[in-house]
C-alpha atoms as one frame of an Amber mdcrd trajectory, in Angstrom:
protein
   0.020   0.144  -0.051   1.329   3.503  -0.791  -0.098   6.900   0.878   1.595
  10.254   0.083   2.401  12.606   2.982   3.936  15.900   2.655   4.557  15.144
  -1.444   6.638  11.841  -0.264   5.096   8.793  -1.624   5.324   6.063   1.585
   5.341   2.548   0.991   3.554   0.710   3.988   5.556  -2.691   4.476   4.077
  -4.667   7.432   7.171  -6.943   7.368   9.913  -7.504   9.806  10.713  -3.820
  10.291   7.339  -2.921  11.226   6.750  -5.760  13.623  10.399  -4.712  15.282
   9.374  -1.356  15.678   6.005  -2.203  17.200   7.852  -4.417  19.542   9.770
  -1.858  20.672   6.994   0.475  21.489   4.382  -2.139  22.668   5.834  -4.697
  24.932   5.514  -5.553  28.829   8.090  -7.308  31.468   6.553 -10.594  32.675
   8.890 -12.208  35.619  11.666 -10.964  34.060  10.849 -11.794  30.240  10.037
  -9.292  27.788   6.841  -9.972  26.069   6.254  -8.515  22.837   2.839  -7.102
  21.902   3.059  -5.320  18.531   0.904  -7.686  16.660  -1.779  -8.176  19.353
  -1.985  -4.175  20.016  -1.649  -3.645  16.184  -4.746  -6.191  15.191  -6.905
  -4.744  18.176  -6.170  -1.419  17.469  -7.310  -1.872  14.031 -10.412  -3.957
  15.005 -11.378  -1.115  17.611 -10.560   2.232  14.969  -8.168   3.508  16.991
  -6.909   6.482  15.431  -3.929   7.458  17.696  -2.801   3.658  17.205  -3.483
   3.982  13.701  -0.771   6.530  13.316   1.703   4.878  15.150   1.049   1.387
  12.764   1.330   3.688   9.761   4.542   5.100  11.040   6.077   1.685  11.860
   5.275   0.547   8.487   7.411   3.229   6.815  10.614   2.110   8.599  11.956
   0.902   5.635  11.760   3.753   3.220  14.582   6.102   2.576  12.494   9.381
   2.542  10.452   8.397   5.698   8.313  11.142   7.262   8.113  11.934  10.669
   5.342  10.595  13.369   4.094  14.115  13.672   3.719  14.236   9.890   1.764
  10.915   9.721  -0.340  12.415  12.464  -0.989  15.493  10.767  -1.798  13.629
   7.398  -4.163  11.063   9.366  -5.917  14.250  10.686  -6.778  15.688   7.224
  -8.423  13.067   5.755 -12.072  12.610   5.286 -14.272  10.244   6.849 -14.240
   8.107   3.591 -10.578   8.680   3.142  -9.969   7.495   6.841 -11.990   4.450
   6.695 -10.256   3.674   3.395  -7.173   3.763   5.313  -8.216   1.768   7.945
  -9.288  -1.033   5.415  -5.935  -0.725   3.694  -4.022  -1.246   6.618  -5.988
  -3.728   7.969  -5.555  -5.764   4.562  -1.789  -5.355   4.565  -1.452  -6.421
   8.150  -3.637  -9.380   7.423  -1.624 -10.077   4.087   1.779  -9.884   6.076
   3.393 -13.367   6.482   5.330 -12.400   9.643   2.440 -11.250  11.271   0.275
 -14.240  10.382   3.186 -16.138  11.897   3.082 -14.284  14.986  -0.693 -14.510
  15.454  -0.679 -18.446  14.538   2.101 -18.862  17.352   0.458 -16.526  19.888
  -2.983 -18.687  19.113  -1.285 -21.644  19.873   0.212 -20.296  23.094  -3.349
 -19.409  24.050  -4.524 -22.674  23.622  -2.223 -24.397  25.515  -2.720 -22.039
  28.727  -6.259 -22.928  28.461  -5.815 -26.580  28.347  -3.338 -26.104  31.539
  -5.756 -24.120  33.115  -8.385 -26.871  32.936
């Protein structure tokens, strides 16, 4: 997916660079172990229509761009969109995330862990 911010075309890539940036910001410590929550926060935010998180997701997705714009530029871009354009951006970003092999892999592993935890709890 491509968007133009401040006259600069930005390719949104939801690969490893995206996951790395999301995990750097969205993580927690539990019993001394860092737990990366980037994929969970991303999918939840997109489902909920969280505009603030959308700005971060779009910014993370530009991590591989040579002409990367700043986070504030992304926020201003999103703020300037019409309702229809904002809805389309959410749909496009969600589609890109859903089609990402690294995201699919991470979600698969998270689901497997959740099932294992549920079995142990019974």
